[in-house]
Amino acid sequence: MPIYRLTDDLIFPSVDGAEDGIVAVGGDLLPERLILAYKLGIFPWYSEDEPIIWWSPDPRFVLYPERLHISRSMRRVINSDVLKVTFNQDFEGVIAACKKMPREGQQGTWITDEMELAYIRLHELGYAQSIEVWKENELVGGMYGVDLGSVFCGESMFSTVSNASKLALITFIKKFKQDGGKLFDCQVHSEHMVTMGAEEISRKEYLKFLPD
């Protein structure tokens, strides 16, 4: 089945035709296209030597805020005052740290220079958010993603000290739930997120949570 190639027109094909999760290739990372993509359940994910690849996996990996699992060890971390959590205080620092963080089984990073600049722009427009974790005024963990209101699309997280990224996630999910958030989108499966309570749902079910 041929893969849809985007043009300059601000349009995506139906996700129902996604081939192994790939909706389309090409296009650009302008804010208007990115925002439209997320509202349609689509996100970009590609390597430096590839064209932009747009994905809508089925099944989708998500975390319901009310099903967040917090281990006993993490409860001790939360109750400690060693690490401090902030919101949207250093978005550029967080995405830069995520970009250079080595990942098991991966060579290089999918956060290209183009991706980094695109999400910084989304942050400036109020669509992308960051959560920072600090230890003695040093950024030691955090995560960032795209805020759709009832759905938050987590993009990446990092940690340079034990449990920092978990603390960022837990603190965010608690606030997200209080603010009326319904679904944290992990996008694709990871064992790390399974331990936090994430699960797979169908693409069809996921799309029901997205804003009109």
PDB file of C-alpha atoms in Angstrom:
ATOM      1  CA  MET A   1       0.000   0.000   0.000  1.00  0.00           C
ATOM      2  CA  PRO A   2       1.539   3.377  -1.001  1.00  0.00           C
ATOM      3  CA  ILE A   3       2.285   5.831   1.822  1.00  0.00           C
ATOM      4  CA  TYR A   4       0.679   9.257   1.569  1.00  0.00           C
ATOM      5  CA  ARG A   5       3.169  12.055   0.895  1.00  0.00           C
ATOM      6  CA  LEU A   6       2.243  15.441   2.334  1.00  0.00           C
ATOM      7  CA  THR A   7       2.329  18.623   0.282  1.00  0.00           C
ATOM      8  CA  ASP A   8       2.319  22.258   1.406  1.00  0.00           C
ATOM      9  CA  ASP A   9      -1.429  21.960   1.963  1.00  0.00           C
ATOM     10  CA  LEU A  10      -2.414  21.753   5.627  1.00  0.00           C
ATOM     11  CA  ILE A  11      -4.076  18.356   5.448  1.00  0.00           C
ATOM     12  CA  PHE A  12      -3.558  14.783   6.663  1.00  0.00           C
ATOM     13  CA  PRO A  13      -5.136  11.603   5.345  1.00  0.00           C
ATOM     14  CA  SER A  14      -7.429   9.561   7.586  1.00  0.00           C
ATOM     15  CA  VAL A  15      -5.573   7.624  10.270  1.00  0.00           C
ATOM     16  CA  ASP A  16      -7.726   4.616   9.374  1.00  0.00           C
ATOM     17  CA  GLY A  17      -5.447   4.050   6.402  1.00  0.00           C
ATOM     18  CA  ALA A  18      -2.234   4.051   8.444  1.00  0.00           C
ATOM     19  CA  GLU A  19       0.171   1.329   7.277  1.00  0.00           C
ATOM     20  CA  ASP A  20       1.801  -0.206  10.379  1.00  0.00           C
ATOM     21  CA  GLY A  21       1.018   3.039  12.172  1.00  0.00           C
ATOM     22  CA  ILE A  22       2.480   5.339   9.494  1.00  0.00           C
ATOM     23  CA  VAL A  23      -0.052   7.909   8.294  1.00  0.00           C
ATOM     24  CA  ALA A  24       2.121   9.968   5.961  1.00  0.00           C
ATOM     25  CA  VAL A  25       5.634  11.244   5.233  1.00  0.00           C
ATOM     26  CA  GLY A  26       7.027  14.649   4.357  1.00  0.00           C
ATOM     27  CA  GLY A  27       5.554  18.043   5.044  1.00  0.00           C
ATOM     28  CA  ASP A  28       7.005  20.330   7.683  1.00  0.00           C
ATOM     29  CA  LEU A  29       7.018  20.980  11.427  1.00  0.00           C
ATOM     30  CA  LEU A  30       5.323  24.373  11.375  1.00  0.00           C
ATOM     31  CA  PRO A  31       3.129  24.999  14.453  1.00  0.00           C
ATOM     32  CA  GLU A  32      -0.103  24.873  12.458  1.00  0.00           C
ATOM     33  CA  ARG A  33       0.687  21.428  11.063  1.00  0.00           C
ATOM     34  CA  LEU A  34       1.892  20.050  14.385  1.00  0.00           C
ATOM     35  CA  ILE A  35      -1.204  21.251  16.246  1.00  0.00           C
ATOM     36  CA  LEU A  36      -3.485  19.800  13.576  1.00  0.00           C
ATOM     37  CA  ALA A  37      -1.602  16.499  13.683  1.00  0.00           C
ATOM     38  CA  TYR A  38      -1.958  16.092  17.450  1.00  0.00           C
ATOM     39  CA  LYS A  39      -5.655  16.943  17.314  1.00  0.00           C
ATOM     40  CA  LEU A  40      -6.047  14.134  14.760  1.00  0.00           C
ATOM     41  CA  GLY A  41      -4.112  11.636  16.870  1.00  0.00           C
ATOM     42  CA  ILE A  42      -0.929  11.904  14.792  1.00  0.00           C
ATOM     43  CA  PHE A  43       2.641  12.707  15.856  1.00  0.00           C
ATOM     44  CA  PRO A  44       6.027  13.013  14.088  1.00  0.00           C
ATOM     45  CA  TRP A  45       8.763  10.478  14.835  1.00  0.00           C
ATOM     46  CA  TYR A  46      11.802   9.990  12.612  1.00  0.00           C
ATOM     47  CA  SER A  47      15.590   9.972  12.534  1.00  0.00           C
ATOM     48  CA  GLU A  48      18.033  12.550  11.223  1.00  0.00           C
ATOM     49  CA  ASP A  49      18.538  10.768   7.906  1.00  0.00           C
ATOM     50  CA  GLU A  50      14.813  10.226   7.217  1.00  0.00           C
ATOM     51  CA  PRO A  51      11.977  12.411   5.941  1.00  0.00           C
ATOM     52  CA  ILE A  52       9.418  13.464   8.535  1.00  0.00           C
ATOM     53  CA  ILE A  53       7.325  10.388   9.350  1.00  0.00           C
ATOM     54  CA  TRP A  54       3.840  10.886  10.818  1.00  0.00           C
ATOM     55  CA  TRP A  55       2.457   8.147  13.081  1.00  0.00           C
ATOM     56  CA  SER A  56      -0.844   7.054  14.583  1.00  0.00           C
ATOM     57  CA  PRO A  57      -0.212   3.646  16.191  1.00  0.00           C
ATOM     58  CA  ASP A  58      -2.880   1.051  16.817  1.00  0.00           C
ATOM     59  CA  PRO A  59      -2.976   0.101  19.618  1.00  0.00           C
ATOM     60  CA  ARG A  60      -2.065   3.308  21.444  1.00  0.00           C
ATOM     61  CA  PHE A  61      -0.149   3.284  24.729  1.00  0.00           C
ATOM     62  CA  VAL A  62      -1.763   5.516  27.368  1.00  0.00           C
ATOM     63  CA  LEU A  63      -2.024   6.189  31.078  1.00  0.00           C
ATOM     64  CA  TYR A  64      -5.310   7.003  32.747  1.00  0.00           C
ATOM     65  CA  PRO A  65      -4.531   9.470  35.580  1.00  0.00           C
ATOM     66  CA  GLU A  66      -6.688   7.553  38.060  1.00  0.00           C
ATOM     67  CA  ARG A  67      -4.682   4.371  37.355  1.00  0.00           C
ATOM     68  CA  LEU A  68      -1.265   5.895  38.030  1.00  0.00           C
ATOM     69  CA  HIS A  69       0.825   3.477  40.091  1.00  0.00           C
ATOM     70  CA  ILE A  70       3.119   4.982  42.718  1.00  0.00           C
ATOM     71  CA  SER A  71       5.507   2.554  44.384  1.00  0.00           C
ATOM     72  CA  ARG A  72       6.497   2.736  48.042  1.00  0.00           C
ATOM     73  CA  SER A  73       9.996   3.838  47.083  1.00  0.00           C
ATOM     74  CA  MET A  74       8.574   6.678  44.981  1.00  0.00           C
ATOM     75  CA  ARG A  75       6.335   7.778  47.839  1.00  0.00           C
ATOM     76  CA  ARG A  76       9.486   8.238  49.914  1.00  0.00           C
ATOM     77  CA  VAL A  77      11.037  10.305  47.110  1.00  0.00           C
ATOM     78  CA  ILE A  78       7.877  12.447  46.867  1.00  0.00           C
ATOM     79  CA  ASN A  79       7.882  13.069  50.611  1.00  0.00           C
ATOM     80  CA  SER A  80      11.558  13.989  50.595  1.00  0.00           C
ATOM     81  CA  ASP A  81      12.712  17.554  49.983  1.00  0.00           C
ATOM     82  CA  VAL A  82      15.858  16.560  48.079  1.00  0.00           C
ATOM     83  CA  LEU A  83      14.285  17.095  44.650  1.00  0.00           C
ATOM     84  CA  LYS A  84      12.184  20.104  43.642  1.00  0.00           C
ATOM     85  CA  VAL A  85       9.657  20.110  40.796  1.00  0.00           C
ATOM     86  CA  THR A  86       8.667  23.123  38.678  1.00  0.00           C
ATOM     87  CA  PHE A  87       6.471  23.677  35.627  1.00  0.00           C
ATOM     88  CA  ASN A  88       7.509  25.515  32.454  1.00  0.00           C
ATOM     89  CA  GLN A  89      10.581  27.103  33.999  1.00  0.00           C
ATOM     90  CA  ASP A  90      13.177  25.703  31.580  1.00  0.00           C
ATOM     91  CA  PHE A  91      11.545  24.122  28.528  1.00  0.00           C
ATOM     92  CA  GLU A  92      14.652  24.549  26.385  1.00  0.00           C
ATOM     93  CA  GLY A  93      16.804  22.928  29.068  1.00  0.00           C
ATOM     94  CA  VAL A  94      14.482  19.934  29.304  1.00  0.00           C
ATOM     95  CA  ILE A  95      14.252  19.252  25.570  1.00  0.00           C
ATOM     96  CA  ALA A  96      18.009  19.722  25.164  1.00  0.00           C
ATOM     97  CA  ALA A  97      18.633  17.197  27.949  1.00  0.00           C
ATOM     98  CA  CYS A  98      16.141  14.730  26.429  1.00  0.00           C
ATOM     99  CA  LYS A  99      17.905  15.142  23.082  1.00  0.00           C
ATOM    100  CA  LYS A 100      21.342  14.167  24.383  1.00  0.00           C
ATOM    101  CA  MET A 101      20.206  11.453  26.828  1.00  0.00           C
ATOM    102  CA  PRO A 102      21.486   8.035  25.684  1.00  0.00           C
ATOM    103  CA  ARG A 103      18.685   5.472  25.191  1.00  0.00           C
ATOM    104  CA  GLU A 104      19.096   1.729  25.530  1.00  0.00           C
ATOM    105  CA  GLY A 105      18.974   0.059  22.137  1.00  0.00           C
ATOM    106  CA  GLN A 106      19.065   3.368  20.238  1.00  0.00           C
ATOM    107  CA  GLN A 107      21.831   5.074  18.319  1.00  0.00           C
ATOM    108  CA  GLY A 108      21.601   8.840  18.168  1.00  0.00           C
ATOM    109  CA  THR A 109      18.325  10.613  18.878  1.00  0.00           C
ATOM    110  CA  TRP A 110      14.968  11.146  17.192  1.00  0.00           C
ATOM    111  CA  ILE A 111      14.928  14.708  18.575  1.00  0.00           C
ATOM    112  CA  THR A 112      16.571  16.341  15.588  1.00  0.00           C
ATOM    113  CA  ASP A 113      17.571  20.010  15.558  1.00  0.00           C
ATOM    114  CA  GLU A 114      14.443  20.638  13.485  1.00  0.00           C
ATOM    115  CA  MET A 115      12.253  18.866  16.063  1.00  0.00           C
ATOM    116  CA  GLU A 116      13.873  20.735  18.937  1.00  0.00           C
ATOM    117  CA  LEU A 117      13.204  24.143  17.390  1.00  0.00           C
ATOM    118  CA  ALA A 118       9.647  23.152  16.421  1.00  0.00           C
ATOM    119  CA  TYR A 119       8.670  22.191  19.967  1.00  0.00           C
ATOM    120  CA  ILE A 120      10.321  25.247  21.454  1.00  0.00           C
ATOM    121  CA  ARG A 121       8.080  27.247  19.132  1.00  0.00           C
ATOM    122  CA  LEU A 122       5.041  25.256  20.300  1.00  0.00           C
ATOM    123  CA  HIS A 123       6.020  26.064  23.869  1.00  0.00           C
ATOM    124  CA  GLU A 124       6.240  29.761  23.060  1.00  0.00           C
ATOM    125  CA  LEU A 125       2.715  29.511  21.646  1.00  0.00           C
ATOM    126  CA  GLY A 126       1.441  27.789  24.801  1.00  0.00           C
ATOM    127  CA  TYR A 127       0.894  24.302  23.363  1.00  0.00           C
ATOM    128  CA  ALA A 128       3.982  22.480  24.624  1.00  0.00           C
ATOM    129  CA  GLN A 129       4.676  22.203  28.355  1.00  0.00           C
ATOM    130  CA  SER A 130       7.655  21.127  30.438  1.00  0.00           C
ATOM    131  CA  ILE A 131       8.127  19.756  33.933  1.00  0.00           C
ATOM    132  CA  GLU A 132      11.534  20.209  35.535  1.00  0.00           C
ATOM    133  CA  VAL A 133      13.188  18.395  38.450  1.00  0.00           C
ATOM    134  CA  TRP A 134      15.965  20.171  40.298  1.00  0.00           C
ATOM    135  CA  LYS A 135      18.586  19.108  42.813  1.00  0.00           C
ATOM    136  CA  GLU A 136      20.492  21.963  44.448  1.00  0.00           C
ATOM    137  CA  ASN A 137      19.532  24.278  41.554  1.00  0.00           C
ATOM    138  CA  GLU A 138      20.761  21.790  38.927  1.00  0.00           C
ATOM    139  CA  LEU A 139      18.334  20.401  36.322  1.00  0.00           C
ATOM    140  CA  VAL A 140      18.469  16.629  36.920  1.00  0.00           C
ATOM    141  CA  GLY A 141      15.252  15.395  35.307  1.00  0.00           C
ATOM    142  CA  GLY A 142      12.095  16.352  33.517  1.00  0.00           C
ATOM    143  CA  MET A 143       9.742  15.754  30.642  1.00  0.00           C
ATOM    144  CA  TYR A 144       7.892  17.694  27.966  1.00  0.00           C
ATOM    145  CA  GLY A 145       4.849  17.189  25.786  1.00  0.00           C
ATOM    146  CA  VAL A 146       1.911  18.726  23.956  1.00  0.00           C
ATOM    147  CA  ASP A 147      -1.128  19.894  25.899  1.00  0.00           C
ATOM    148  CA  LEU A 148      -4.494  19.302  24.199  1.00  0.00           C
ATOM    149  CA  GLY A 149      -6.576  20.030  27.303  1.00  0.00           C
ATOM    150  CA  SER A 150      -8.173  16.698  28.201  1.00  0.00           C
ATOM    151  CA  VAL A 151      -5.227  14.835  26.646  1.00  0.00           C
ATOM    152  CA  PHE A 152      -1.524  15.407  27.233  1.00  0.00           C
ATOM    153  CA  CYS A 153       0.851  13.867  24.693  1.00  0.00           C
ATOM    154  CA  GLY A 154       4.097  12.993  26.440  1.00  0.00           C
ATOM    155  CA  GLU A 155       7.043  13.361  24.085  1.00  0.00           C
ATOM    156  CA  SER A 156      10.190  12.559  26.033  1.00  0.00           C
ATOM    157  CA  MET A 157      11.696  12.512  29.514  1.00  0.00           C
ATOM    158  CA  PHE A 158      15.164  12.365  31.002  1.00  0.00           C
ATOM    159  CA  SER A 159      16.859  11.733  34.314  1.00  0.00           C
ATOM    160  CA  THR A 160      20.446  12.145  35.472  1.00  0.00           C
ATOM    161  CA  VAL A 161      19.713  11.072  39.060  1.00  0.00           C
ATOM    162  CA  SER A 162      17.639   8.150  40.247  1.00  0.00           C
ATOM    163  CA  ASN A 163      13.835   8.578  40.046  1.00  0.00           C
ATOM    164  CA  ALA A 164      13.893  12.171  38.741  1.00  0.00           C
ATOM    165  CA  SER A 165      11.879  11.442  35.599  1.00  0.00           C
ATOM    166  CA  LYS A 166       9.388   9.356  37.590  1.00  0.00           C
ATOM    167  CA  LEU A 167       8.947  12.268  40.002  1.00  0.00           C
ATOM    168  CA  ALA A 168       8.302  14.617  37.067  1.00  0.00           C
ATOM    169  CA  LEU A 169       5.666  12.271  35.671  1.00  0.00           C
ATOM    170  CA  ILE A 170       3.896  11.646  38.980  1.00  0.00           C
ATOM    171  CA  THR A 171       3.822  15.326  39.904  1.00  0.00           C
ATOM    172  CA  PHE A 172       2.471  16.225  36.484  1.00  0.00           C
ATOM    173  CA  ILE A 173      -0.177  13.476  36.428  1.00  0.00           C
ATOM    174  CA  LYS A 174      -1.497  14.592  39.834  1.00  0.00           C
ATOM    175  CA  LYS A 175      -1.836  18.185  38.637  1.00  0.00           C
ATOM    176  CA  PHE A 176      -3.214  17.081  35.261  1.00  0.00           C
ATOM    177  CA  LYS A 177      -5.933  15.053  37.002  1.00  0.00           C
ATOM    178  CA  GLN A 178      -6.843  17.953  39.291  1.00  0.00           C
ATOM    179  CA  ASP A 179      -7.172  20.199  36.225  1.00  0.00           C
ATOM    180  CA  GLY A 180      -9.599  17.782  34.578  1.00  0.00           C
ATOM    181  CA  GLY A 181      -7.151  15.849  32.390  1.00  0.00           C
ATOM    182  CA  LYS A 182      -8.486  12.529  31.121  1.00  0.00           C
ATOM    183  CA  LEU A 183      -5.643  10.770  29.332  1.00  0.00           C
ATOM    184  CA  PHE A 184      -1.843  10.877  29.276  1.00  0.00           C
ATOM    185  CA  ASP A 185      -0.653   9.714  25.859  1.00  0.00           C
ATOM    186  CA  CYS A 186       2.558   7.673  26.041  1.00  0.00           C
ATOM    187  CA  GLN A 187       2.273   7.015  22.278  1.00  0.00           C
ATOM    188  CA  VAL A 188       4.249   3.761  22.049  1.00  0.00           C
ATOM    189  CA  HIS A 189       4.875   0.899  24.464  1.00  0.00           C
ATOM    190  CA  SER A 190       7.654   1.047  27.060  1.00  0.00           C
ATOM    191  CA  GLU A 191       8.270  -1.212  30.053  1.00  0.00           C
ATOM    192  CA  HIS A 192       9.135   1.829  32.154  1.00  0.00           C
ATOM    193  CA  MET A 193       5.641   3.246  31.668  1.00  0.00           C
ATOM    194  CA  VAL A 194       4.024  -0.157  32.263  1.00  0.00           C
ATOM    195  CA  THR A 195       5.371  -0.020  35.817  1.00  0.00           C
ATOM    196  CA  MET A 196       3.639   3.356  36.211  1.00  0.00           C
ATOM    197  CA  GLY A 197       0.263   1.950  35.162  1.00  0.00           C
ATOM    198  CA  ALA A 198       0.211   2.584  31.404  1.00  0.00           C
ATOM    199  CA  GLU A 199      -1.769   0.270  29.124  1.00  0.00           C
ATOM    200  CA  GLU A 200      -2.734  -0.247  25.500  1.00  0.00           C
ATOM    201  CA  ILE A 201      -6.058   0.867  24.030  1.00  0.00           C
ATOM    202  CA  SER A 202      -7.296   0.846  20.452  1.00  0.00           C
ATOM    203  CA  ARG A 203      -6.679   3.828  18.215  1.00  0.00           C
ATOM    204  CA  LYS A 204     -10.462   4.173  17.860  1.00  0.00           C
ATOM    205  CA  GLU A 205     -10.851   4.460  21.631  1.00  0.00           C
ATOM    206  CA  TYR A 206      -7.962   6.933  21.869  1.00  0.00           C
ATOM    207  CA  LEU A 207      -9.467   9.234  19.241  1.00  0.00           C
ATOM    208  CA  LYS A 208     -12.620   9.616  21.367  1.00  0.00           C
ATOM    209  CA  PHE A 209     -10.589  11.560  23.956  1.00  0.00           C
ATOM    210  CA  LEU A 210      -9.252  14.152  21.519  1.00  0.00           C
ATOM    211  CA  PRO A 211     -10.795  17.640  21.317  1.00  0.00           C
ATOM    212  CA  ASP A 212     -12.982  18.478  18.313  1.00  0.00           C
TER     213      ASP A 212
END
